[in-house]
Short mmCIF file of C-alpha atoms and ligand atoms in Angstrom, two decimals:
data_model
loop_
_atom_site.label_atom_id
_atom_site.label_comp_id
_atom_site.label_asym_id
_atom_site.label_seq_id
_atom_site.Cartn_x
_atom_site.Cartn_y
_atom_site.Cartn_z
CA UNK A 9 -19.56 33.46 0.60
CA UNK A 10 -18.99 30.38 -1.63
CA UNK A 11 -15.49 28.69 -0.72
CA UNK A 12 -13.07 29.02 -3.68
CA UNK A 13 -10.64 26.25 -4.64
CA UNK A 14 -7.43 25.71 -6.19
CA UNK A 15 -6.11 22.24 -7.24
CA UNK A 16 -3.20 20.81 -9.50
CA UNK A 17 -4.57 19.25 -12.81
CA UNK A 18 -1.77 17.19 -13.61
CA UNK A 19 1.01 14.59 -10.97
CA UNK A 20 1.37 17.25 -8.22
CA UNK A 21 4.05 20.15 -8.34
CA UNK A 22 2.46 22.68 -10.49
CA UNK A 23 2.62 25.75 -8.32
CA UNK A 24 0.17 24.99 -6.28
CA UNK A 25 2.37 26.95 -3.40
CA UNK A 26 3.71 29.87 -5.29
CA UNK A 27 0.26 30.57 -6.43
CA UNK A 28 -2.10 30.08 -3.48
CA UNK A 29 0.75 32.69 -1.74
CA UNK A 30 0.24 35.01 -4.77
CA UNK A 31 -4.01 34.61 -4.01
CA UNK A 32 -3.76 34.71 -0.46
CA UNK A 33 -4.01 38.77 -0.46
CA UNK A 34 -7.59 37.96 -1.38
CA UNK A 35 -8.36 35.51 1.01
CA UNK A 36 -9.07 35.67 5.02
CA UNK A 37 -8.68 31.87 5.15
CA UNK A 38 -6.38 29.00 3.62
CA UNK A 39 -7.34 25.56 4.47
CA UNK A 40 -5.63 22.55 3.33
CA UNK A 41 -7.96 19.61 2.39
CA UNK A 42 -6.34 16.60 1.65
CA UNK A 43 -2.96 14.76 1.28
CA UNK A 44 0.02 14.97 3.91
CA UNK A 45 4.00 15.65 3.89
CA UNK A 46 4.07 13.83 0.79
CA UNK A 47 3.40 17.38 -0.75
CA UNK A 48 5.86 20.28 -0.89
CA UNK A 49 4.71 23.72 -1.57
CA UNK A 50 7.56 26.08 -2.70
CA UNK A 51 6.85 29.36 -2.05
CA UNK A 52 9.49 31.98 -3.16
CA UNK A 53 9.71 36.11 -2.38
CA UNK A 54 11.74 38.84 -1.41
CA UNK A 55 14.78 35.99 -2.09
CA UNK A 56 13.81 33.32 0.21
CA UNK A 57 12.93 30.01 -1.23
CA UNK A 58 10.69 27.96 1.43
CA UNK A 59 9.10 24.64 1.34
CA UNK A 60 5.59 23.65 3.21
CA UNK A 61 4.37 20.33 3.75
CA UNK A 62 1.46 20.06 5.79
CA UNK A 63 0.77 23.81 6.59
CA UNK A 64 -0.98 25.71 4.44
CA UNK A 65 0.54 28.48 1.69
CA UNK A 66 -1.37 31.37 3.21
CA UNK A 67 1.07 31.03 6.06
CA UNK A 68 3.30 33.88 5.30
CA UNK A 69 0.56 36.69 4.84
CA UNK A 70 -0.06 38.72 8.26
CA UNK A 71 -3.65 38.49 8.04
CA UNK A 72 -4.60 35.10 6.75
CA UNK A 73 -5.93 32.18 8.80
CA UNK A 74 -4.40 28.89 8.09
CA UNK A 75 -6.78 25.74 8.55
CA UNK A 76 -5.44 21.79 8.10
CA UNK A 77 -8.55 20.21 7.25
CA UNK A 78 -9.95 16.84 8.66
CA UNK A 79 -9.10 15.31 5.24
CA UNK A 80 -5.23 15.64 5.80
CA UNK A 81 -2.82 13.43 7.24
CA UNK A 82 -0.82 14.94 10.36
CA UNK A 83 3.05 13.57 10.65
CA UNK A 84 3.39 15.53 14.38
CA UNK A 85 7.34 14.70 13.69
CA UNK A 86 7.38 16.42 9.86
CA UNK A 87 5.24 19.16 11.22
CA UNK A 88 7.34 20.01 14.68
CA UNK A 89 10.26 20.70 11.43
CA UNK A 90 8.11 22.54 9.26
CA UNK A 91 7.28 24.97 12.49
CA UNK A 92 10.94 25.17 13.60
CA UNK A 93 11.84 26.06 9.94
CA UNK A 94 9.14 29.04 10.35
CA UNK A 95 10.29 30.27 13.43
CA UNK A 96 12.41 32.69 11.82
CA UNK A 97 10.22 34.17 9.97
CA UNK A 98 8.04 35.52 13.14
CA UNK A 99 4.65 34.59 11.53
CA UNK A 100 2.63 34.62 15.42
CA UNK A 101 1.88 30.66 13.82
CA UNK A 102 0.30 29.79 16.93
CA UNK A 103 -2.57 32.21 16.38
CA UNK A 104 -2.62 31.73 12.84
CA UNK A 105 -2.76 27.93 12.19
CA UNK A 106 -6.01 25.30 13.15
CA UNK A 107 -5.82 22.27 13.13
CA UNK A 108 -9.00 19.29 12.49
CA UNK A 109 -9.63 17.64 15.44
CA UNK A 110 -11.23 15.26 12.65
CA UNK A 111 -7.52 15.10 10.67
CA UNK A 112 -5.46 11.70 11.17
CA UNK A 113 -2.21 10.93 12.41
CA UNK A 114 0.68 9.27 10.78
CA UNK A 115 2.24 7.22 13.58
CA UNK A 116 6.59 6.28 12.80
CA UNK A 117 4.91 2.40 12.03
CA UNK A 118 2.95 4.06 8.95
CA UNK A 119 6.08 5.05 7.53
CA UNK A 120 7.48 1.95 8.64
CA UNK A 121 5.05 0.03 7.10
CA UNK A 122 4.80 2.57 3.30
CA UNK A 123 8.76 1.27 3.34
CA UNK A 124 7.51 -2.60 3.78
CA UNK A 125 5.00 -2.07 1.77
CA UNK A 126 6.94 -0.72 -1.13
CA UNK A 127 9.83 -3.36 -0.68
CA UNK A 128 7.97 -6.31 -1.33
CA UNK A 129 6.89 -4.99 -4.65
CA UNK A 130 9.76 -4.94 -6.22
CA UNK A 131 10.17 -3.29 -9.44
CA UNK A 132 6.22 -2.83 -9.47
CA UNK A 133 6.97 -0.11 -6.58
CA UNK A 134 4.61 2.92 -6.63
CA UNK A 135 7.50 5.55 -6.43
CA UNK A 136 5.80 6.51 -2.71
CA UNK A 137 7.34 9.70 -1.13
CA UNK A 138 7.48 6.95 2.31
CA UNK A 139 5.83 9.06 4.50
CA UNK A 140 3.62 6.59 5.09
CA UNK A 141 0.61 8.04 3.48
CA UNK A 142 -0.99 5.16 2.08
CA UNK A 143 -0.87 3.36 5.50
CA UNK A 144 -2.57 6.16 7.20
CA UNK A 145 -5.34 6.29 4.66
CA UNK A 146 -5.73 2.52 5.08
CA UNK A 147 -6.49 2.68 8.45
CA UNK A 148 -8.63 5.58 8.08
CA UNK A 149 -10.90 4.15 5.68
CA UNK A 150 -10.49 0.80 7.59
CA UNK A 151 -11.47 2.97 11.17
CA UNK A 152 -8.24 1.88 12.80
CA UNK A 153 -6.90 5.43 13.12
CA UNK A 154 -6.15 7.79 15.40
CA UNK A 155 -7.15 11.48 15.25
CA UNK A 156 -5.74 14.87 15.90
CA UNK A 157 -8.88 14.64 18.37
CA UNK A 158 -7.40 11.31 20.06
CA UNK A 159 -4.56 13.52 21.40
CA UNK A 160 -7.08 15.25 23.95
CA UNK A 161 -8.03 11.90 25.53
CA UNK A 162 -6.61 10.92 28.42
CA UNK A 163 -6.31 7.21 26.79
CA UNK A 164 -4.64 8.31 23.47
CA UNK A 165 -1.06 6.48 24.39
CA UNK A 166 -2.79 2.91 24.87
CA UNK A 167 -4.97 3.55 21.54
CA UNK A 168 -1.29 4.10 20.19
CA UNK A 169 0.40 1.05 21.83
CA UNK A 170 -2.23 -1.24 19.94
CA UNK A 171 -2.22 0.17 16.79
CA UNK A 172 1.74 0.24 16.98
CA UNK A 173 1.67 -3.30 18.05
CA UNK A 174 -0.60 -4.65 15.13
CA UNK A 175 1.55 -2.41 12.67
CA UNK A 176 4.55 -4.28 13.97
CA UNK A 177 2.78 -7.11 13.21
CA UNK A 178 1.85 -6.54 9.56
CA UNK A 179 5.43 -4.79 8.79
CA UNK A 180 6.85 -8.62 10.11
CA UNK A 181 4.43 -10.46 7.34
CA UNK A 182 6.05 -8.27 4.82
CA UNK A 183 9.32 -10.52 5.22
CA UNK A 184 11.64 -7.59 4.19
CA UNK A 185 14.51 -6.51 5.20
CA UNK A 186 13.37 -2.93 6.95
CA UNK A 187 15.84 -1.86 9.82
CA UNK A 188 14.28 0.41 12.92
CA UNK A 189 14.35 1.14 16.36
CA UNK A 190 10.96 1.71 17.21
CA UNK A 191 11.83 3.40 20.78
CA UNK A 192 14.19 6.10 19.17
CA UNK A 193 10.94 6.79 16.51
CA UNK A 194 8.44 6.92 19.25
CA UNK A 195 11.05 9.38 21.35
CA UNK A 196 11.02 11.89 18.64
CA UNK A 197 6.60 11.39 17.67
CA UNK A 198 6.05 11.99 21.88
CA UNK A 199 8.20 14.79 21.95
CA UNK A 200 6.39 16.39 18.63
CA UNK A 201 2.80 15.62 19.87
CA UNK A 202 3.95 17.98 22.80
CA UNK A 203 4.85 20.60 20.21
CA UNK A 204 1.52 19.77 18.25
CA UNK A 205 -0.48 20.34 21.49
CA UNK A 206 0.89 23.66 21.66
CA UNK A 207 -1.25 25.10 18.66
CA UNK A 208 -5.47 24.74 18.64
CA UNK A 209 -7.27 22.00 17.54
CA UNK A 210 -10.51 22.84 16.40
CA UNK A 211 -14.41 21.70 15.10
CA UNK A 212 -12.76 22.49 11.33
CA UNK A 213 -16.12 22.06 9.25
CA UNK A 214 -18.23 24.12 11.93
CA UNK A 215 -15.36 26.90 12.06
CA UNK A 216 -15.30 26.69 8.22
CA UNK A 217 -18.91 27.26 7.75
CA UNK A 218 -19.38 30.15 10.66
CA UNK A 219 -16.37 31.74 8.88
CA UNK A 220 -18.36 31.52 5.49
CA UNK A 221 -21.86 32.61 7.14
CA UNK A 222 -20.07 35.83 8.63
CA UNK A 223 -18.53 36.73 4.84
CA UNK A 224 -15.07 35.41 4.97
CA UNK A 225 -13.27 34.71 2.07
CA UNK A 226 -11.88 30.92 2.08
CA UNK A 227 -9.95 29.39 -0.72
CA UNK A 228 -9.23 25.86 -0.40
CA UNK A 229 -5.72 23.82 -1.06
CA UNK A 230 -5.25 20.84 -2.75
CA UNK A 231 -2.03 19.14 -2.19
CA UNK A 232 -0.70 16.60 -5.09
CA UNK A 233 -2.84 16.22 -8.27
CA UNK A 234 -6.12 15.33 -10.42
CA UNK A 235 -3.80 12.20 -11.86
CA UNK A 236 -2.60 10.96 -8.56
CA UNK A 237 -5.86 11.03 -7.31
CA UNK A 238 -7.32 7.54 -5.73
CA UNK A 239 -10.71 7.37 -7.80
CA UNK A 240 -9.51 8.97 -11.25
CA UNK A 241 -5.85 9.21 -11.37
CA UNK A 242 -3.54 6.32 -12.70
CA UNK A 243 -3.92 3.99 -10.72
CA UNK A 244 -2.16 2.15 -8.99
CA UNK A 245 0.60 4.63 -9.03
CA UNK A 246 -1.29 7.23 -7.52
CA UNK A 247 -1.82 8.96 -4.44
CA UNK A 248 -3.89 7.56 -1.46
CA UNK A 249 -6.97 10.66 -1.63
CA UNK A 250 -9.19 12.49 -3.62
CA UNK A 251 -6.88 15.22 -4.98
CA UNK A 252 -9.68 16.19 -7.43
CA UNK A 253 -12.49 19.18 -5.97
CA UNK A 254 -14.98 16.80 -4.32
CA UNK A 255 -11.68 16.50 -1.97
CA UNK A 256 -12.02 19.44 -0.87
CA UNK A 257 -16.04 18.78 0.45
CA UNK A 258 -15.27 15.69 2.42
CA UNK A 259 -11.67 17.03 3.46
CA UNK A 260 -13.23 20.09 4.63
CA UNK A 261 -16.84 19.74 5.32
CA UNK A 262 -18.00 22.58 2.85
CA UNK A 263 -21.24 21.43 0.70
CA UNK A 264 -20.91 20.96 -2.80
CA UNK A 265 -23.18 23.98 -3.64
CA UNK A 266 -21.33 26.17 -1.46
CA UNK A 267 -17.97 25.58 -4.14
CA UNK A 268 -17.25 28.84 -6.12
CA UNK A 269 -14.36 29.03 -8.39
CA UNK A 270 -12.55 26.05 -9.34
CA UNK A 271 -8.78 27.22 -9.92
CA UNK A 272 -7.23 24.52 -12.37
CA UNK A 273 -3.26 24.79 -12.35
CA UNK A 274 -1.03 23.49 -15.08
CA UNK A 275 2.48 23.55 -15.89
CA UNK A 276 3.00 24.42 -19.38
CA UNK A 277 4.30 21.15 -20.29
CA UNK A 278 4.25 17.65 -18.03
CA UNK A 279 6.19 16.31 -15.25
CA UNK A 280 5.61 13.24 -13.10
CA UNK A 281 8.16 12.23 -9.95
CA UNK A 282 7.20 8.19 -8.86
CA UNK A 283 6.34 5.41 -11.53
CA UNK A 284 3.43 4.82 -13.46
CA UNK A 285 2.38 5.76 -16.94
CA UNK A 286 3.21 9.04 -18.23
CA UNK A 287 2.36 9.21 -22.73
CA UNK A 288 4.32 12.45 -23.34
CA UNK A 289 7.51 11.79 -20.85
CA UNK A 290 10.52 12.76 -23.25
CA UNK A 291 13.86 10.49 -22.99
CA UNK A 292 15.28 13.24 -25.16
CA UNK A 293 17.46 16.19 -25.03
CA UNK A 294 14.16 18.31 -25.15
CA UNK A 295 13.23 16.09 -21.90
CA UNK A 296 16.50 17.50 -20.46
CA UNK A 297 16.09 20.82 -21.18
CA UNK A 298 13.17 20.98 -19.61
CA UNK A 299 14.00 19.02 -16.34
CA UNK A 300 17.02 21.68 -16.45
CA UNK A 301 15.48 24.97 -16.98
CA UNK A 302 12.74 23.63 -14.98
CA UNK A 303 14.78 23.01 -12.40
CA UNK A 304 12.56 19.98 -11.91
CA UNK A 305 13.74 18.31 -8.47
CA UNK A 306 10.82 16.72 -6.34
CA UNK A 307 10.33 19.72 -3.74
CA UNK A 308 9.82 16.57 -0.89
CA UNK A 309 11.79 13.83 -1.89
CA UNK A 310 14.81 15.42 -4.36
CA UNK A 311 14.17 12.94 -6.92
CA UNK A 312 14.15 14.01 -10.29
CA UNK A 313 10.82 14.58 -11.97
CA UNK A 314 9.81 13.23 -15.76
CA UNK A 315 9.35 15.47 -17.91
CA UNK A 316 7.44 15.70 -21.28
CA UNK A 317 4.85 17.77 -23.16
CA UNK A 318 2.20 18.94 -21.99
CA UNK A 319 -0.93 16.01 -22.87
CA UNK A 320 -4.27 18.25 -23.61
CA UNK A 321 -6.21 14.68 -23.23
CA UNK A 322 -5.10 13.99 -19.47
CA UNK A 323 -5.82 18.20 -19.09
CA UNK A 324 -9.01 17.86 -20.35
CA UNK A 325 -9.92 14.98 -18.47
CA UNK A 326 -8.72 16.60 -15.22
CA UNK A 327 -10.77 20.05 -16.13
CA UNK A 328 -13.94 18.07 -16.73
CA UNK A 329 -13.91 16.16 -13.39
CA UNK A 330 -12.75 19.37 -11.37
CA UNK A 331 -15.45 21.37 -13.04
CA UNK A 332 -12.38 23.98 -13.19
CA UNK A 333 -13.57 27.95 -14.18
CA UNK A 334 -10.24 29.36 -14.47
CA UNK A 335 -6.87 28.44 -15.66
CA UNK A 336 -3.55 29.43 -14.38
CA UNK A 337 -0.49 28.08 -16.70
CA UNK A 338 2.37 27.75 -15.15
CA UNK A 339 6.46 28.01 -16.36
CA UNK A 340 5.86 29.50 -19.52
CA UNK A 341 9.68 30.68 -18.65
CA UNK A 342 10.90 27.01 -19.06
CA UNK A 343 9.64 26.35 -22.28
CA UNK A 344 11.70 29.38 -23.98
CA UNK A 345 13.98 28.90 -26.98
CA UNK A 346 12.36 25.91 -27.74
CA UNK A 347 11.61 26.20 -31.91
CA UNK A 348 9.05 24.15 -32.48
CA UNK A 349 6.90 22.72 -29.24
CA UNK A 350 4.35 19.86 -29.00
CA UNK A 351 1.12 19.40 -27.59
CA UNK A 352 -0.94 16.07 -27.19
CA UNK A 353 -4.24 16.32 -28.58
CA UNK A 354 -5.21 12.83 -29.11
CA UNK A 355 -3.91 9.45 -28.40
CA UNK A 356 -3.57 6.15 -30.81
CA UNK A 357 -5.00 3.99 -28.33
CA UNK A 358 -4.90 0.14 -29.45
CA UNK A 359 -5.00 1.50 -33.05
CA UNK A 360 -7.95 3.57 -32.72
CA UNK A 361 -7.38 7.62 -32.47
CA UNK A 362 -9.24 8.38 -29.11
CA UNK A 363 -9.29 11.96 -27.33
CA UNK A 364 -10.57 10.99 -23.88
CA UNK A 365 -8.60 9.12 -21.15
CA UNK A 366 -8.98 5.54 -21.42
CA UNK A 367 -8.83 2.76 -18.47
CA UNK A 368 -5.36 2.26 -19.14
CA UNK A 369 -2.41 4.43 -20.54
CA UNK A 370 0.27 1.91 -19.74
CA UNK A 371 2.94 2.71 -22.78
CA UNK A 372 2.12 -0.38 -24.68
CA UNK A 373 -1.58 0.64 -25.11
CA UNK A 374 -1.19 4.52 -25.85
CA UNK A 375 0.96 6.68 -28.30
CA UNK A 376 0.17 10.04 -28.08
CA UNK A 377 -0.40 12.08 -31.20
CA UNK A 378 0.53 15.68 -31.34
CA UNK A 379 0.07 18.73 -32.66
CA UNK A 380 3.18 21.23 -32.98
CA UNK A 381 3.31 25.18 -32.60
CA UNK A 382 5.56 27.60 -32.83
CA UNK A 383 7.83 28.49 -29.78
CA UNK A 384 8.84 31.63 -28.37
CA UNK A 385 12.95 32.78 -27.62
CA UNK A 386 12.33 35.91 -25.40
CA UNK A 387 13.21 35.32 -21.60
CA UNK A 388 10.02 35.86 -20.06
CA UNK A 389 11.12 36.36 -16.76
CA UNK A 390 11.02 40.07 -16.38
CA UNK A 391 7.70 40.09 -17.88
CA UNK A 392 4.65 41.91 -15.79
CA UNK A 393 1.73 42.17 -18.02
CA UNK A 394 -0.36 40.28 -20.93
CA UNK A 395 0.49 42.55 -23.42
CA UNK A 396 4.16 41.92 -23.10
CA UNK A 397 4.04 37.88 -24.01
CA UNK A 398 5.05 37.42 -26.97
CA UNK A 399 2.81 36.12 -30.11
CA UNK A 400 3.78 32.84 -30.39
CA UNK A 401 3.11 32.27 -26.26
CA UNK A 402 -0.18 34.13 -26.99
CA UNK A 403 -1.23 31.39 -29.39
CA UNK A 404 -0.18 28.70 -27.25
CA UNK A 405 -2.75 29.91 -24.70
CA UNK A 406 -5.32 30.97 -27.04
CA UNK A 407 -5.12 27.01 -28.55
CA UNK A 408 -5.23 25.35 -25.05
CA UNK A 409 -8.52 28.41 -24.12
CA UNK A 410 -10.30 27.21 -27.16
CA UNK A 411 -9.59 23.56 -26.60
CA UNK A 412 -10.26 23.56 -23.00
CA UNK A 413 -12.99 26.16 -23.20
CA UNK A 414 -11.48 27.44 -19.66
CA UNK A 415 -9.94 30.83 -19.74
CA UNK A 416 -6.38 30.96 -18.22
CA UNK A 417 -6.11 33.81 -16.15
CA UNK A 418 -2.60 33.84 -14.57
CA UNK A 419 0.30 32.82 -16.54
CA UNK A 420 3.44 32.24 -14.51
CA UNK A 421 7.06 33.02 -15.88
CA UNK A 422 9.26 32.73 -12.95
CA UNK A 423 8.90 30.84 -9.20
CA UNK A 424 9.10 34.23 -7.71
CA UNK A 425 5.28 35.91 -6.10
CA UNK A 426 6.35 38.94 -8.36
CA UNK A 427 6.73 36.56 -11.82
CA UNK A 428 3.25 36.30 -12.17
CA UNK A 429 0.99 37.76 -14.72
CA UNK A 430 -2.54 37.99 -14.34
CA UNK A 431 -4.79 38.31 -17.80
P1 LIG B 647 3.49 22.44 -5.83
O1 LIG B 647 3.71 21.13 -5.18
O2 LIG B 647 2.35 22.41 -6.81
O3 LIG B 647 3.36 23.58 -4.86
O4 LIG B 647 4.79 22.74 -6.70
P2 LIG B 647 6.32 22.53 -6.22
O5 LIG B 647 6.68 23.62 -5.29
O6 LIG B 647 6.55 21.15 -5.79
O7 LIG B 647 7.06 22.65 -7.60
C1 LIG B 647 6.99 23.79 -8.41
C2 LIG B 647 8.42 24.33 -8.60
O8 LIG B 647 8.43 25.24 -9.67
C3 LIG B 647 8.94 25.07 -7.41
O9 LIG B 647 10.34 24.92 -7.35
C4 LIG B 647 8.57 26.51 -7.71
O10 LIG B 647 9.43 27.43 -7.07
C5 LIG B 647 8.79 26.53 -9.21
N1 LIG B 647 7.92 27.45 -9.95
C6 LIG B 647 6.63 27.78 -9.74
N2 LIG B 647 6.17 28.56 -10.74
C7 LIG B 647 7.19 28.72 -11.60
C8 LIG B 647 7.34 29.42 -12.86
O11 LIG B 647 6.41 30.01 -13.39
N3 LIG B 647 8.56 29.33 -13.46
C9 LIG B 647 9.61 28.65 -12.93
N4 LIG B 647 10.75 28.64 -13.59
N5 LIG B 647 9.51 28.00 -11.76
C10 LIG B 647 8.31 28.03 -11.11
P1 LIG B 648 2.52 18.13 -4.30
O1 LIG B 648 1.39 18.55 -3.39
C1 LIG B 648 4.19 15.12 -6.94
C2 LIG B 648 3.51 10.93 -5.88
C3 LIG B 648 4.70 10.11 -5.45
C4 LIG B 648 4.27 8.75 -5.91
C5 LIG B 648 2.78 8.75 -5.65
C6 LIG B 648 2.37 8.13 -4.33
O2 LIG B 648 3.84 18.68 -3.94
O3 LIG B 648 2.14 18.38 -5.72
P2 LIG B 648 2.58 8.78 -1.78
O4 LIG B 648 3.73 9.30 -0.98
O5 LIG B 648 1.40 9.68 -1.79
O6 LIG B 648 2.23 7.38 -1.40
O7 LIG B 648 3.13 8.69 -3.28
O8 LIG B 648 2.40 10.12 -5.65
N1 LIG B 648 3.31 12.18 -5.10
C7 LIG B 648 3.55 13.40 -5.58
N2 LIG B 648 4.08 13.79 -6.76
N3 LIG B 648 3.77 16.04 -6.05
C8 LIG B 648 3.19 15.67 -4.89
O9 LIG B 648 2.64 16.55 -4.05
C9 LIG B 648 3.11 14.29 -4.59
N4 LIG B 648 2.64 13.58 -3.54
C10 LIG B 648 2.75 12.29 -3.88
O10 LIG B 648 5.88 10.55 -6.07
O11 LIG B 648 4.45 8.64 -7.30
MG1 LIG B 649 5.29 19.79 -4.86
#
């Protein structure tokens, strides 16, 4: 059985959550690949709204295994909260959630030193969510870190004390002013390695691929999205991984050949939460409407998101490197009563009209040119099938089919599991 993935095509927050839940019925497994408790999943049903941050969406279905890859980042304190926020649900999440041996740890001095980091620079800040992602991935790549594996050595506390100690070190040649009791933070990570020991660690890729050679279903989750990632997002204000699908080969050891569907997911128009260069962000009362309706509140931090139409160049650009195969258009709802709505379709880049991303789309170098279509009025929240959208929503998604070339195959009119209609 190939392994399935789904990934967000735009800056993160999507749907990913709502709709891996919705897909999970299909699926025997759900593993994470990438990314860390800078994500948060909402997942809503049966009237209870609930976040996720490092564990994967599957989490609520009976008979789904839940896998954190070896690509994602482990904050034992964020993750002892996200499994005391589950406990009353009575999900069995000790027999239902595996964990990487291979996956790395974000030690209280990471976030410590994301805070540092992002202090000294100023007004140039990338917008981070401080959970000290960046400085986790640093010493991953630069083989300083420690490993869910670590934790099953007997000499895991000294490897701690010296990376804590050299962390101190660089968070002191930062020079700003960051306030913390180091003993109180390592109190709370000791307790919630205790709590992390409690659940199994495991050989993730060799599980994964046993689990694919005996016919299990696996679809893969990407956390943040294709223009946060470190390689082909905007960088420097993007994330610190590969959010984009040859994430999910290295965050989960599954071979490139052994991909199946590539699930592309897309808000109907554009948000962004952090800095960095956005071409359709609105500073309107359309902008408003749509952070309104939208409801659009950074599911992690709080922060409001930018909002603005949806760009078909950046889309594009994120379908090509994904090598996405189906569509799934997301909060159709929000863009009712709008009369007229606007899609990006090519930018004036230094003069010249260009329709693929360029190196840079700082504000100064890009305007984005647009097309406009007619919107639609009728709430579309009580909708349940295709054949109930109405016209104008149906040419909106035949446009962005034809210029894509991708079908879309779930649109999404309300965060509910039930709001979902599949085409
Ligand atoms: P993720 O990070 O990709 O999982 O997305 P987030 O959970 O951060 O943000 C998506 C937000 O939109 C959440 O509050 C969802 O409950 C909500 N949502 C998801 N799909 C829809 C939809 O179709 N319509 C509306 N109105 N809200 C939605
Ligand atoms: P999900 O999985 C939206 C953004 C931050 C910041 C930049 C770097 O919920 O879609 P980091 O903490 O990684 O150093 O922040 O990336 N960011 C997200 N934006 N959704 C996310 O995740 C995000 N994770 C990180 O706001 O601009
Ligand atoms: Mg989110």
């Amino acid at each position: 059985m190939a392994v399935d993935l789904l990934l967000g095509l735009q800056w993160g927050d999507e749907g990913k959550g709502k709709i891996v839940d919705v897909l999970t019925t299909g699926y025997d497994i759900i593993a994470r690949f990438q990314g860390g408790p800078n994500a948060g999943h909402t997942l809503e049903f049966d009237g209870i709204k609930h976040v996720l941050h490092t564990i994967p969406s599957g989490i609520f279905h009976k008979n789904a295994l839940n896998i954190v890859g070896n690509g994602v980042v482990i904050d034992p304190v964020i993750f002892k909260k996200e499994l005391d926020a589950l406990k009353k649900f009575n999900l069995d999440v000790k027999s239902k959630l595996l964990i990487s041996r291979k996956a790395h740890l974000i030690l209280p001095t990471h976030r410590l030193l994301d805070a540092a980091s992002e202090a000294s620079k100023g007004k140039a800040k990338i917008g981070s969510t401080l959970k000290g992602i960046g400085p986790t991935y640093m010493d991953k790549t630069g083989r300083n870190g420690m490993r869910i594996g670590d934790l099953e050595m007997s000499d895991w506390k000294e490897k701690y004390r010296n990376l804590a100690n050299k962390h101190e070190a660089m968070i002191a040649y930062y020079n700003v002013d960051i306030q913390y009791d180091l003993a109180e933070l390592e109190k709370d990570f000791f307790e919630s390695i205790e709590e992390l020991k409690q659940l199994s660690f495991i050989d993730s890729e060799e599980y994964l691929y046993q689990a694919q050679k005996s016919g299990k279903k696996i679809l893969a989750e990407g956390a943040q999205g294709s223009l946060l990632d470190i390689d082909f997002g905007t960088y420097p204000f993007v994330t610190s991984s590969n959010t984009t699908a040859a994430g999910a080969c290295t965050g989960l050891g599954v071979a490139p050949n052994q991909i199946g569907d590539v699930k592309g997911i897309f808000k109907a128009y554009t948000t962004r939460v952090g800095s960095g260069p956005f071409p359709t962000e609105l500073f309107d009362e359309d902008g408003e409407t749509m952070a309104r309706v939208g409801n659009e509140f950074g599911a992690t931090t709080g922060r409001p998101r930018r909002c603005g139409w949806l760009d078909l160049v950046a889309l594009k650009y994120a379908v090509i490197i994904n090598g996405v195969t189906e569509l799934m258009m997301m909060k159709a709802d929000v863009l009712s009563g709008f009369d007229t709505l606007k899609i990006c379709t090519a930018y004036n880049y230094k003069g010249d009209k260009i329709e693929h991303l360029p190196f840079n789309i700082e504000a100064e170098n890009v305007t984005p040119i647009y097309s406009e279509m007619k919107g639609w009025k009728e709430d579309l929240t009580k909708m349940s099938s295709a054949d109930q959208l109405p016209d104008t929503l149906q040419a909106y998604i035949d446009f962005l089919e034809k210029e894509l070339e991708v079908p879309i195959k779930i649109v999404s009119v309300g965060p509910d599991r039930t709001q979902t209609i599949h085409r």
